[in-house]
């Protein structure tokens, strides 16, 4: 087990480093292995794009490939890196720098300067992040990946997106080059757009690296776990959980920074919080301890109408909304497109949904009835109703204007259920639909189908084969379940949420 830290040890839980050193035998989780495989594939694809030869006889080109990363023997590779640098090579792939405290693998070192005597090197790192986004007014230096070291970078209309891990990688590489008197002062990142490398000033990352390295000095490492978000997917959870339980650590109930104020007051255990009798926080801690999911503030209030519709929308990343599902009088209505998003098909689909919804509303009004459409946490629906109006109103009949959409959203006829659930309840496990609906007796037909799975399923569903058809079916079932869950929650709330203890 190497004792040096890597950049990945500097982000997130620092107790992970302690566990990794104490229990090197614990294998990585399947998810972590899949992530590593994705990173290796990205790295391989980018290395394929790195320049292989010069485009001009006058330009010296000497590329040395030291081997794949991570290196099997980092110490040996670091010696080979020094040798390669000493030759004045213009491109060095698979470099490693190491010292007593840390080590870093560098995808490629690119020589700057025309001659060996005046040369310095720029580290190039591959990242699976989106490292820059197109932008109208911001510009940063970049160069096509296949021209790295062959062309001077140009100002490109992109805005950088900083990721802490990428910053540490570049900062470590630059620091090692600085020690050798070879630091160019800049580094380059190739991210999700593998065809472009974006430059940044590596000096700006150094203070953060200093702080992060100080935090993993042995004297500063934590001696016990504390539950954080990443515990959910950490390979050491089976070791940390019993430790946390034995300590009755408050982070079991309030992970991450959420317990900070109580710790400052000397409350470090769940029982300590219960015993402190601090009102709601203590009640919630006690509810968490005995597995009570919800606590009600008193009698439940829930607006109802004569004509009621439950709505749920599914979108694919930031590309568009492909499914508007609605539940009315025991029937599920799906307005769906499997075609490219941002297209006429998406516009027409939204127009159909909106027209149908407004027809139901108009008919209710004409019959002298009240109308309400319900949605659980309407943030996404509001966003895509507005975006659809902005993108499609001008050229697609049936798509409302932004003003019409805003008028509907701000009317009392569009009801965000989450707002009403929050007004009426508190709960130690949060108030998501997935947490609340089972209390109302509703269970999902599809079991656990979370947001990431739904994104994956949509990617599959745009095909035309049998797998695609199954994915479509799954997405529709998921959506139909969600609208029925919303209905179940509001009916149960109208019955005054039987069985829920009052605060
Ligand atoms: S399980 Fe949590 S506390 Fe333990 S090492 Fe992993 S992230 Fe850290």
Short mmCIF file of C-alpha atoms and ligand atoms in Angstrom, two decimals:
data_model
loop_
_atom_site.label_atom_id
_atom_site.label_comp_id
_atom_site.label_asym_id
_atom_site.label_seq_id
_atom_site.Cartn_x
_atom_site.Cartn_y
_atom_site.Cartn_z
CA UNK A 1 0.00 0.00 0.00
CA UNK A 2 1.54 3.24 -1.11
CA UNK A 3 1.79 5.82 1.63
CA UNK A 4 1.67 8.83 -0.67
CA UNK A 5 -1.64 10.58 -1.21
CA UNK A 6 -3.22 11.05 -4.61
CA UNK A 7 -5.39 13.99 -5.67
CA UNK A 8 -8.50 11.85 -5.17
CA UNK A 9 -7.58 11.46 -1.47
CA UNK A 10 -7.81 15.21 -1.07
CA UNK A 11 -11.51 15.51 -1.92
CA UNK A 12 -14.43 14.35 0.21
CA UNK A 13 -14.16 12.26 3.36
CA UNK A 14 -10.64 12.25 4.85
CA UNK A 15 -11.37 9.22 6.98
CA UNK A 16 -11.42 7.27 3.71
CA UNK A 17 -7.65 7.70 3.54
CA UNK A 18 -7.33 6.31 7.07
CA UNK A 19 -9.50 3.32 6.14
CA UNK A 20 -7.68 2.79 2.86
CA UNK A 21 -4.36 2.61 4.69
CA UNK A 22 -5.68 0.41 7.49
CA UNK A 23 -7.77 -1.89 5.28
CA UNK A 24 -6.12 -2.09 1.86
CA UNK A 25 -7.83 -5.46 1.36
CA UNK A 26 -11.35 -3.97 1.02
CA UNK A 27 -12.22 -4.12 -2.69
CA UNK A 28 -13.66 -1.18 -4.56
CA UNK A 29 -17.43 -1.19 -5.02
CA UNK A 30 -18.95 -2.17 -8.36
CA UNK A 31 -19.99 1.44 -8.91
CA UNK A 32 -16.44 2.67 -8.23
CA UNK A 33 -15.05 0.06 -10.61
CA UNK A 34 -17.53 1.11 -13.28
CA UNK A 35 -16.49 4.74 -12.75
CA UNK A 36 -12.82 3.80 -13.05
CA UNK A 37 -13.57 1.87 -16.25
CA UNK A 38 -15.36 4.94 -17.67
CA UNK A 39 -12.33 7.07 -16.79
CA UNK A 40 -9.92 4.59 -18.39
CA UNK A 41 -12.01 4.55 -21.56
CA UNK A 42 -12.07 8.37 -21.68
CA UNK A 43 -8.33 8.47 -21.10
CA UNK A 44 -7.70 5.98 -23.89
CA UNK A 45 -9.89 7.92 -26.31
CA UNK A 46 -8.12 11.20 -25.56
CA UNK A 47 -4.64 9.67 -25.80
CA UNK A 48 -5.63 8.47 -29.27
CA UNK A 49 -6.14 12.12 -30.19
CA UNK A 50 -2.78 13.35 -28.87
CA UNK A 51 -0.41 14.39 -31.70
CA UNK A 52 1.77 11.64 -33.16
CA UNK A 53 3.95 13.62 -35.49
CA UNK A 54 4.87 17.13 -36.48
CA UNK A 55 3.17 18.86 -39.37
CA UNK A 56 6.30 20.73 -40.33
CA UNK A 57 9.90 19.72 -40.90
CA UNK A 58 11.03 22.83 -39.07
CA UNK A 59 9.15 21.88 -35.92
CA UNK A 60 10.96 19.42 -33.67
CA UNK A 61 8.71 16.58 -32.52
CA UNK A 62 9.91 13.92 -30.14
CA UNK A 63 7.20 12.04 -28.31
CA UNK A 64 8.02 9.53 -25.60
CA UNK A 65 5.31 7.14 -24.37
CA UNK A 66 6.13 5.89 -20.89
CA UNK A 67 3.18 3.51 -20.66
CA UNK A 68 -0.39 3.51 -19.43
CA UNK A 69 -1.68 5.18 -16.28
CA UNK A 70 -1.99 4.40 -13.46
CA UNK A 71 1.55 3.07 -13.53
CA UNK A 72 2.13 -0.34 -11.99
CA UNK A 73 5.34 0.87 -10.37
CA UNK A 74 4.92 4.62 -9.82
CA UNK A 75 8.42 5.01 -8.40
CA UNK A 76 10.06 3.49 -11.47
CA UNK A 77 7.78 5.53 -13.75
CA UNK A 78 8.75 8.73 -11.95
CA UNK A 79 12.43 7.97 -12.67
CA UNK A 80 11.57 7.31 -16.32
CA UNK A 81 9.71 10.62 -16.38
CA UNK A 82 12.83 12.47 -15.20
CA UNK A 83 14.89 10.73 -17.86
CA UNK A 84 12.35 11.64 -20.55
CA UNK A 85 12.36 15.27 -19.42
CA UNK A 86 16.16 15.30 -19.55
CA UNK A 87 16.05 14.34 -23.23
CA UNK A 88 14.00 17.45 -24.00
CA UNK A 89 11.19 15.41 -25.53
CA UNK A 90 8.37 17.59 -26.86
CA UNK A 91 5.55 15.25 -25.74
CA UNK A 92 5.69 12.75 -22.85
CA UNK A 93 2.66 10.59 -22.17
CA UNK A 94 2.06 8.58 -18.98
CA UNK A 95 4.34 10.71 -16.78
CA UNK A 96 4.41 10.30 -13.01
CA UNK A 97 5.75 12.65 -10.35
CA UNK A 98 6.18 11.43 -6.84
CA UNK A 99 7.78 12.48 -3.60
CA UNK A 100 7.51 11.31 -0.01
CA UNK A 101 4.05 12.76 0.48
CA UNK A 102 2.13 12.59 -2.76
CA UNK A 103 2.11 11.28 -6.28
CA UNK A 104 0.39 12.31 -9.48
CA UNK A 105 0.07 10.73 -12.91
CA UNK A 106 0.08 13.19 -15.82
CA UNK A 107 -1.55 12.19 -19.09
CA UNK A 108 0.84 14.26 -21.16
CA UNK A 109 3.62 16.77 -20.63
CA UNK A 110 3.97 19.21 -23.51
CA UNK A 111 7.16 21.15 -24.00
CA UNK A 112 6.87 24.89 -24.41
CA UNK A 113 9.65 26.92 -26.02
CA UNK A 114 11.62 26.27 -29.16
CA UNK A 115 14.82 24.88 -27.71
CA UNK A 116 15.72 22.54 -24.85
CA UNK A 117 17.68 25.29 -23.07
CA UNK A 118 14.68 27.59 -22.76
CA UNK A 119 12.06 24.90 -22.34
CA UNK A 120 9.39 24.38 -19.76
CA UNK A 121 6.50 21.91 -19.67
CA UNK A 122 2.72 22.17 -19.49
CA UNK A 123 0.85 19.27 -17.86
CA UNK A 124 -2.21 18.04 -19.75
CA UNK A 125 -4.79 16.06 -17.78
CA UNK A 126 -7.83 14.10 -18.91
CA UNK A 127 -11.00 14.68 -16.94
CA UNK A 128 -14.43 13.07 -17.17
CA UNK A 129 -15.98 16.39 -16.15
CA UNK A 130 -17.35 19.03 -18.44
CA UNK A 131 -14.44 21.44 -18.01
CA UNK A 132 -15.85 24.33 -20.09
CA UNK A 133 -19.16 25.38 -21.56
CA UNK A 134 -19.76 27.41 -24.72
CA UNK A 135 -20.31 31.05 -23.85
CA UNK A 136 -21.22 34.19 -25.81
CA UNK A 137 -19.09 36.71 -23.95
CA UNK A 138 -16.44 34.80 -21.97
CA UNK A 139 -13.26 33.51 -23.65
CA UNK A 140 -10.53 31.13 -22.52
CA UNK A 141 -7.42 29.75 -24.15
CA UNK A 142 -7.81 26.39 -25.82
CA UNK A 143 -6.42 24.25 -28.58
CA UNK A 144 -7.68 21.16 -30.43
CA UNK A 145 -6.42 18.07 -28.57
CA UNK A 146 -4.65 16.81 -31.71
CA UNK A 147 -2.74 20.11 -31.95
CA UNK A 148 -1.41 20.16 -28.38
CA UNK A 149 2.18 21.38 -28.52
CA UNK A 150 1.88 22.02 -32.25
CA UNK A 151 -0.31 25.13 -32.27
CA UNK A 152 -0.42 28.06 -29.92
CA UNK A 153 -3.72 28.12 -28.02
CA UNK A 154 -6.39 30.55 -29.21
CA UNK A 155 -9.10 32.43 -27.37
CA UNK A 156 -12.26 30.34 -27.60
CA UNK A 157 -15.82 31.34 -26.64
CA UNK A 158 -16.03 29.07 -23.59
CA UNK A 159 -16.45 29.59 -19.88
CA UNK A 160 -14.36 27.32 -17.64
CA UNK A 161 -16.06 25.09 -15.07
CA UNK A 162 -13.88 24.38 -12.12
CA UNK A 163 -13.76 20.95 -10.51
CA UNK A 164 -11.71 20.65 -7.35
CA UNK A 165 -10.15 17.31 -8.30
CA UNK A 166 -8.96 18.61 -11.69
CA UNK A 167 -7.46 21.63 -9.94
CA UNK A 168 -5.48 19.41 -7.53
CA UNK A 169 -4.20 17.26 -10.40
CA UNK A 170 -2.86 20.24 -12.31
CA UNK A 171 -1.52 21.91 -9.16
CA UNK A 172 0.45 18.80 -8.17
CA UNK A 173 1.91 18.38 -11.65
CA UNK A 174 2.84 22.07 -11.81
CA UNK A 175 4.45 21.89 -8.35
CA UNK A 176 6.59 18.94 -9.37
CA UNK A 177 7.65 20.76 -12.55
CA UNK A 178 8.40 23.88 -10.50
CA UNK A 179 10.79 21.85 -8.31
CA UNK A 180 12.60 20.84 -11.49
CA UNK A 181 12.69 24.40 -12.82
CA UNK A 182 10.45 23.32 -15.72
CA UNK A 183 7.06 24.80 -14.88
CA UNK A 184 5.38 26.72 -17.69
CA UNK A 185 2.83 28.15 -15.24
CA UNK A 186 -0.12 26.79 -17.13
CA UNK A 187 -1.92 23.49 -17.41
CA UNK A 188 -4.47 22.07 -19.82
CA UNK A 189 -7.57 19.95 -19.28
CA UNK A 190 -9.37 17.74 -21.79
CA UNK A 191 -12.86 17.07 -20.50
CA UNK A 192 -16.11 15.68 -21.88
CA UNK A 193 -15.50 17.40 -25.21
CA UNK A 194 -12.46 15.30 -25.99
CA UNK A 195 -11.54 17.31 -29.06
CA UNK A 196 -10.48 20.41 -27.11
CA UNK A 197 -7.89 21.16 -24.43
CA UNK A 198 -8.52 24.23 -22.25
CA UNK A 199 -5.72 26.10 -20.51
CA UNK A 200 -5.62 27.60 -17.03
CA UNK A 201 -3.13 29.25 -14.71
CA UNK A 202 -1.86 26.56 -12.35
CA UNK A 203 -0.56 29.07 -9.77
CA UNK A 204 -4.17 29.86 -8.86
CA UNK A 205 -4.69 26.27 -7.61
CA UNK A 206 -1.66 26.19 -5.30
CA UNK A 207 -3.17 27.73 -2.12
CA UNK A 208 -6.04 25.19 -2.22
CA UNK A 209 -3.53 22.37 -2.70
CA UNK A 210 -1.50 23.59 0.30
CA UNK A 211 -4.60 23.55 2.49
CA UNK A 212 -5.70 20.13 1.24
CA UNK A 213 -2.27 18.58 1.78
CA UNK A 214 -2.09 20.02 5.30
CA UNK A 215 -5.47 18.46 6.07
CA UNK A 216 -4.18 14.97 5.26
CA UNK A 217 -1.03 15.25 7.36
CA UNK A 218 -1.19 12.26 9.75
CA UNK A 219 -1.64 14.53 12.78
CA UNK A 220 -4.66 16.20 11.13
CA UNK A 221 -6.49 13.11 9.90
CA UNK A 222 -9.70 12.21 11.70
CA UNK A 223 -9.54 9.28 14.09
CA UNK A 224 -13.15 8.22 13.62
CA UNK A 225 -15.77 8.26 10.88
CA UNK A 226 -18.47 10.85 10.45
CA UNK A 227 -21.38 10.10 8.13
CA UNK A 228 -21.45 12.18 4.94
CA UNK A 229 -23.28 11.86 1.64
CA UNK A 230 -20.56 9.77 0.03
CA UNK A 231 -20.89 7.07 2.73
CA UNK A 232 -23.87 5.76 0.72
CA UNK A 233 -21.52 4.53 -2.02
CA UNK A 234 -18.28 4.05 -0.05
CA UNK A 235 -16.59 0.65 0.17
CA UNK A 236 -15.73 1.26 3.84
CA UNK A 237 -19.35 1.75 4.98
CA UNK A 238 -19.57 -1.80 6.40
CA UNK A 239 -16.63 -0.84 8.64
CA UNK A 240 -17.69 2.71 9.46
CA UNK A 241 -21.37 2.06 10.16
CA UNK A 242 -20.80 -0.17 13.22
CA UNK A 243 -18.28 2.39 14.53
CA UNK A 244 -20.81 5.20 14.12
CA UNK A 245 -23.55 3.15 15.74
CA UNK A 246 -21.32 2.24 18.67
CA UNK A 247 -20.64 5.94 19.18
CA UNK A 248 -24.31 6.82 18.51
CA UNK A 249 -22.76 9.59 16.44
CA UNK A 250 -25.09 12.47 15.66
CA UNK A 251 -24.08 12.26 11.97
CA UNK A 252 -26.14 9.08 11.70
CA UNK A 253 -29.18 11.34 11.93
CA UNK A 254 -27.68 14.61 10.65
CA UNK A 255 -24.94 13.82 8.10
CA UNK A 256 -22.29 16.21 6.82
CA UNK A 257 -22.38 19.72 8.16
CA UNK A 258 -25.97 19.53 9.34
CA UNK A 259 -24.93 18.75 12.91
CA UNK A 260 -22.27 21.44 13.14
CA UNK A 261 -24.28 23.81 15.37
CA UNK A 262 -25.05 20.99 17.83
CA UNK A 263 -21.46 19.78 17.93
CA UNK A 264 -20.37 23.34 18.73
CA UNK A 265 -22.68 23.11 21.72
CA UNK A 266 -21.09 19.83 22.77
CA UNK A 267 -23.88 17.57 21.43
CA UNK A 268 -22.17 14.74 19.55
CA UNK A 269 -24.66 11.88 19.84
CA UNK A 270 -28.22 11.25 18.67
CA UNK A 271 -29.20 10.55 22.27
CA UNK A 272 -27.53 13.80 23.32
CA UNK A 273 -29.74 15.67 20.87
CA UNK A 274 -32.86 13.84 22.08
CA UNK A 275 -32.01 14.56 25.72
CA UNK A 276 -31.23 18.21 25.06
CA UNK A 277 -34.97 18.83 24.61
CA UNK A 278 -34.42 21.45 21.93
CA UNK A 279 -37.95 21.22 20.57
CA UNK A 280 -38.31 20.13 16.95
CA UNK A 281 -34.69 18.97 16.41
CA UNK A 282 -34.93 16.73 19.49
CA UNK A 283 -38.35 15.43 18.43
CA UNK A 284 -37.02 14.62 14.99
CA UNK A 285 -33.97 12.87 16.45
CA UNK A 286 -36.28 10.80 18.61
CA UNK A 287 -38.48 10.03 15.57
CA UNK A 288 -35.38 8.97 13.62
CA UNK A 289 -34.39 6.68 16.49
CA UNK A 290 -37.70 4.84 16.53
CA UNK A 291 -38.20 4.87 12.75
CA UNK A 292 -41.10 7.34 12.68
CA UNK A 293 -41.14 8.80 9.19
CA UNK A 294 -43.48 11.78 9.61
CA UNK A 295 -44.62 14.11 12.34
CA UNK A 296 -47.62 16.39 11.67
CA UNK A 297 -47.88 19.94 12.91
CA UNK A 298 -51.56 19.57 13.76
CA UNK A 299 -54.71 19.22 11.69
CA UNK A 300 -53.85 18.80 8.04
CA UNK A 301 -54.86 21.34 5.42
CA UNK A 302 -54.99 20.46 1.74
CA UNK A 303 -56.70 22.45 -1.03
CA UNK A 304 -59.08 20.35 -3.17
CA UNK A 305 -61.21 21.08 -6.24
CA UNK A 306 -64.19 19.60 -8.10
CA UNK A 307 -62.03 18.63 -11.08
CA UNK A 308 -58.55 17.40 -10.16
CA UNK A 309 -55.58 16.31 -12.26
CA UNK A 310 -52.19 15.03 -11.10
CA UNK A 311 -49.25 15.92 -13.34
CA UNK A 312 -45.66 14.73 -13.60
CA UNK A 313 -43.08 15.53 -16.26
CA UNK A 314 -39.93 13.67 -17.32
CA UNK A 315 -37.04 15.55 -18.93
CA UNK A 316 -33.76 14.37 -20.38
CA UNK A 317 -30.90 16.33 -18.84
CA UNK A 318 -31.03 19.92 -20.14
CA UNK A 319 -32.20 18.88 -23.60
CA UNK A 320 -35.96 18.94 -23.20
CA UNK A 321 -39.13 17.41 -21.72
CA UNK A 322 -40.25 14.22 -23.42
CA UNK A 323 -43.14 13.11 -21.22
CA UNK A 324 -46.03 14.95 -19.62
CA UNK A 325 -48.11 12.44 -17.67
CA UNK A 326 -51.48 13.16 -16.09
CA UNK A 327 -53.92 11.23 -13.94
CA UNK A 328 -57.60 12.15 -14.02
CA UNK A 329 -60.65 10.22 -12.83
CA UNK A 330 -58.80 6.89 -12.69
CA UNK A 331 -57.22 7.21 -16.15
CA UNK A 332 -53.58 7.83 -17.04
CA UNK A 333 -52.93 10.19 -19.97
CA UNK A 334 -49.44 10.24 -21.43
CA UNK A 335 -48.17 12.92 -23.79
CA UNK A 336 -44.87 11.54 -24.92
CA UNK A 337 -42.30 11.76 -27.68
CA UNK A 338 -39.32 9.46 -28.24
CA UNK A 339 -37.93 11.65 -30.97
CA UNK A 340 -35.04 14.08 -30.72
CA UNK A 341 -35.58 16.75 -28.08
CA UNK A 342 -35.66 20.42 -29.00
CA UNK A 343 -37.45 19.34 -32.19
CA UNK A 344 -40.91 19.83 -33.71
CA UNK A 345 -41.93 16.57 -32.06
CA UNK A 346 -41.23 17.94 -28.58
CA UNK A 347 -43.07 21.17 -29.47
CA UNK A 348 -46.15 19.30 -30.73
CA UNK A 349 -46.14 17.00 -27.72
CA UNK A 350 -46.13 19.93 -25.33
CA UNK A 351 -48.85 21.65 -27.37
CA UNK A 352 -51.02 18.53 -27.10
CA UNK A 353 -50.52 18.32 -23.34
CA UNK A 354 -51.21 22.01 -22.77
CA UNK A 355 -54.30 22.01 -25.01
CA UNK A 356 -55.70 18.97 -23.21
CA UNK A 357 -55.01 20.47 -19.76
CA UNK A 358 -56.64 23.79 -20.69
CA UNK A 359 -59.66 21.99 -22.17
CA UNK A 360 -60.22 20.20 -18.86
CA UNK A 361 -59.93 23.50 -17.04
CA UNK A 362 -62.27 25.35 -19.43
CA UNK A 363 -64.85 22.56 -19.25
CA UNK A 364 -64.75 22.66 -15.44
CA UNK A 365 -65.22 26.41 -15.44
CA UNK A 366 -68.05 26.20 -17.97
CA UNK A 367 -69.80 23.71 -15.69
CA UNK A 368 -69.32 26.06 -12.73
CA UNK A 369 -66.80 23.72 -11.11
CA UNK A 370 -63.48 24.44 -9.45
CA UNK A 371 -60.31 23.05 -11.05
CA UNK A 372 -56.82 22.16 -9.77
CA UNK A 373 -53.77 20.47 -11.26
CA UNK A 374 -51.34 19.01 -8.72
CA UNK A 375 -47.68 18.29 -8.97
CA UNK A 376 -45.17 17.11 -6.34
CA UNK A 377 -42.33 19.64 -6.26
CA UNK A 378 -43.17 21.64 -9.37
CA UNK A 379 -39.74 23.13 -9.95
CA UNK A 380 -38.93 20.95 -12.99
CA UNK A 381 -42.45 21.21 -14.46
CA UNK A 382 -42.43 25.02 -14.12
CA UNK A 383 -39.01 25.17 -15.75
CA UNK A 384 -40.01 23.06 -18.75
CA UNK A 385 -43.41 24.72 -19.20
CA UNK A 386 -41.62 28.06 -19.40
CA UNK A 387 -38.81 26.72 -21.59
CA UNK A 388 -41.32 25.07 -23.93
CA UNK A 389 -43.22 28.36 -24.27
CA UNK A 390 -39.99 30.26 -24.94
CA UNK A 391 -38.71 27.79 -27.51
CA UNK A 392 -41.89 26.77 -29.33
CA UNK A 393 -44.64 29.39 -28.92
CA UNK A 394 -43.76 31.39 -32.02
CA UNK A 395 -43.89 28.56 -34.51
CA UNK A 396 -46.05 25.79 -33.02
CA UNK A 397 -49.83 26.22 -32.79
CA UNK A 398 -51.14 25.22 -29.39
CA UNK A 399 -47.97 26.11 -27.47
CA UNK A 400 -48.84 28.94 -25.05
CA UNK A 401 -46.88 32.15 -24.65
CA UNK A 402 -44.62 32.63 -21.65
CA UNK A 403 -47.19 35.04 -20.17
CA UNK A 404 -49.92 32.38 -20.40
CA UNK A 405 -47.70 29.80 -18.72
CA UNK A 406 -46.72 32.22 -15.95
CA UNK A 407 -50.36 33.16 -15.39
CA UNK A 408 -51.24 29.47 -14.95
CA UNK A 409 -48.27 28.75 -12.66
CA UNK A 410 -49.16 31.73 -10.46
CA UNK A 411 -52.86 30.87 -10.34
CA UNK A 412 -54.30 28.92 -7.45
CA UNK A 413 -55.16 26.16 -9.96
CA UNK A 414 -51.58 24.89 -10.17
CA UNK A 415 -50.81 23.35 -6.80
CA UNK A 416 -47.34 22.31 -5.68
CA UNK A 417 -48.00 19.41 -3.31
CA UNK A 418 -44.53 19.65 -1.79
CA UNK A 419 -45.35 23.12 -0.45
CA UNK A 420 -48.41 21.70 1.34
CA UNK A 421 -46.56 18.64 2.62
CA UNK A 422 -43.85 20.91 4.03
CA UNK A 423 -46.45 23.15 5.66
CA UNK A 424 -48.09 20.18 7.39
CA UNK A 425 -45.25 17.78 8.22
CA UNK A 426 -41.69 17.38 9.33
CA UNK A 427 -39.73 14.17 9.02
CA UNK A 428 -36.28 12.86 9.95
CA UNK A 429 -35.85 11.22 6.53
CA UNK A 430 -36.90 14.22 4.41
CA UNK A 431 -40.20 14.86 2.63
CA UNK A 432 -39.63 13.54 -0.88
CA UNK A 433 -42.53 11.84 -2.66
CA UNK A 434 -40.67 8.53 -2.30
CA UNK A 435 -40.59 9.01 1.50
CA UNK A 436 -44.09 10.40 2.00
CA UNK A 437 -46.23 8.31 -0.40
CA UNK A 438 -45.59 4.95 1.36
CA UNK A 439 -46.97 6.58 4.54
CA UNK A 440 -50.13 7.21 2.55
CA UNK A 441 -50.18 3.51 1.64
CA UNK A 442 -48.79 3.90 -1.88
CA UNK A 443 -46.02 1.68 -3.21
CA UNK A 444 -44.26 1.92 -6.56
CA UNK A 445 -44.91 -0.91 -8.99
CA UNK A 446 -41.39 -0.57 -10.29
CA UNK A 447 -39.60 -0.51 -6.95
CA UNK A 448 -36.57 1.71 -6.79
CA UNK A 449 -36.20 3.56 -10.07
CA UNK A 450 -34.28 6.72 -9.36
CA UNK A 451 -33.45 9.80 -11.41
CA UNK A 452 -30.17 8.42 -12.81
CA UNK A 453 -31.85 5.19 -13.89
CA UNK A 454 -34.59 7.18 -15.59
CA UNK A 455 -31.95 9.15 -17.53
CA UNK A 456 -30.29 5.88 -18.60
CA UNK A 457 -33.67 4.39 -19.56
CA UNK A 458 -34.52 7.40 -21.71
CA UNK A 459 -31.20 6.99 -23.54
CA UNK A 460 -32.18 3.40 -24.33
CA UNK A 461 -35.82 4.27 -25.12
CA UNK A 462 -35.00 6.36 -28.19
CA UNK A 463 -34.02 3.20 -30.06
CA UNK A 464 -36.46 1.03 -31.97
CA UNK A 465 -35.58 -2.47 -30.83
CA UNK A 466 -37.17 -4.62 -28.16
CA UNK A 467 -34.95 -3.22 -25.39
CA UNK A 468 -36.03 0.28 -26.36
CA UNK A 469 -39.71 -0.74 -26.18
CA UNK A 470 -39.16 -2.20 -22.72
CA UNK A 471 -37.42 1.01 -21.59
CA UNK A 472 -40.36 3.06 -22.90
CA UNK A 473 -42.78 0.86 -21.00
CA UNK A 474 -40.71 1.30 -17.84
CA UNK A 475 -40.60 5.08 -18.14
CA UNK A 476 -44.36 5.28 -18.66
CA UNK A 477 -45.03 2.98 -15.70
CA UNK A 478 -42.68 5.07 -13.57
CA UNK A 479 -44.46 8.26 -14.57
CA UNK A 480 -47.93 6.75 -14.09
CA UNK A 481 -46.86 5.60 -10.63
CA UNK A 482 -45.64 9.06 -9.69
CA UNK A 483 -48.92 10.78 -10.58
CA UNK A 484 -50.87 8.16 -8.66
CA UNK A 485 -48.54 8.59 -5.69
CA UNK A 486 -49.34 12.32 -5.70
CA UNK A 487 -53.06 11.52 -5.74
CA UNK A 488 -52.63 9.04 -2.87
CA UNK A 489 -50.81 11.64 -0.77
CA UNK A 490 -53.42 14.36 -1.19
CA UNK A 491 -56.35 12.03 -0.53
CA UNK A 492 -54.61 10.76 2.58
CA UNK A 493 -53.91 14.34 3.67
CA UNK A 494 -57.57 15.21 3.15
CA UNK A 495 -58.35 12.36 5.57
CA UNK A 496 -56.13 14.16 8.09
CA UNK A 497 -53.15 11.79 7.58
CA UNK A 498 -54.32 8.99 9.86
CA UNK A 499 -51.65 7.36 11.98
CA UNK A 500 -49.18 10.23 11.83
CA UNK A 501 -48.16 11.44 15.30
CA UNK A 502 -48.70 15.13 16.01
CA UNK A 503 -45.93 17.41 17.15
S1 LIG B 1 -17.99 5.14 4.89
FE1 LIG B 1 -18.20 7.34 5.07
S2 LIG B 1 -17.00 7.88 6.87
FE2 LIG B 1 -16.36 5.85 6.24
S3 LIG B 1 -14.62 6.19 4.96
FE3 LIG B 1 -16.39 6.03 3.64
S4 LIG B 1 -17.09 8.12 3.33
FE4 LIG B 1 -15.69 8.14 5.08
#
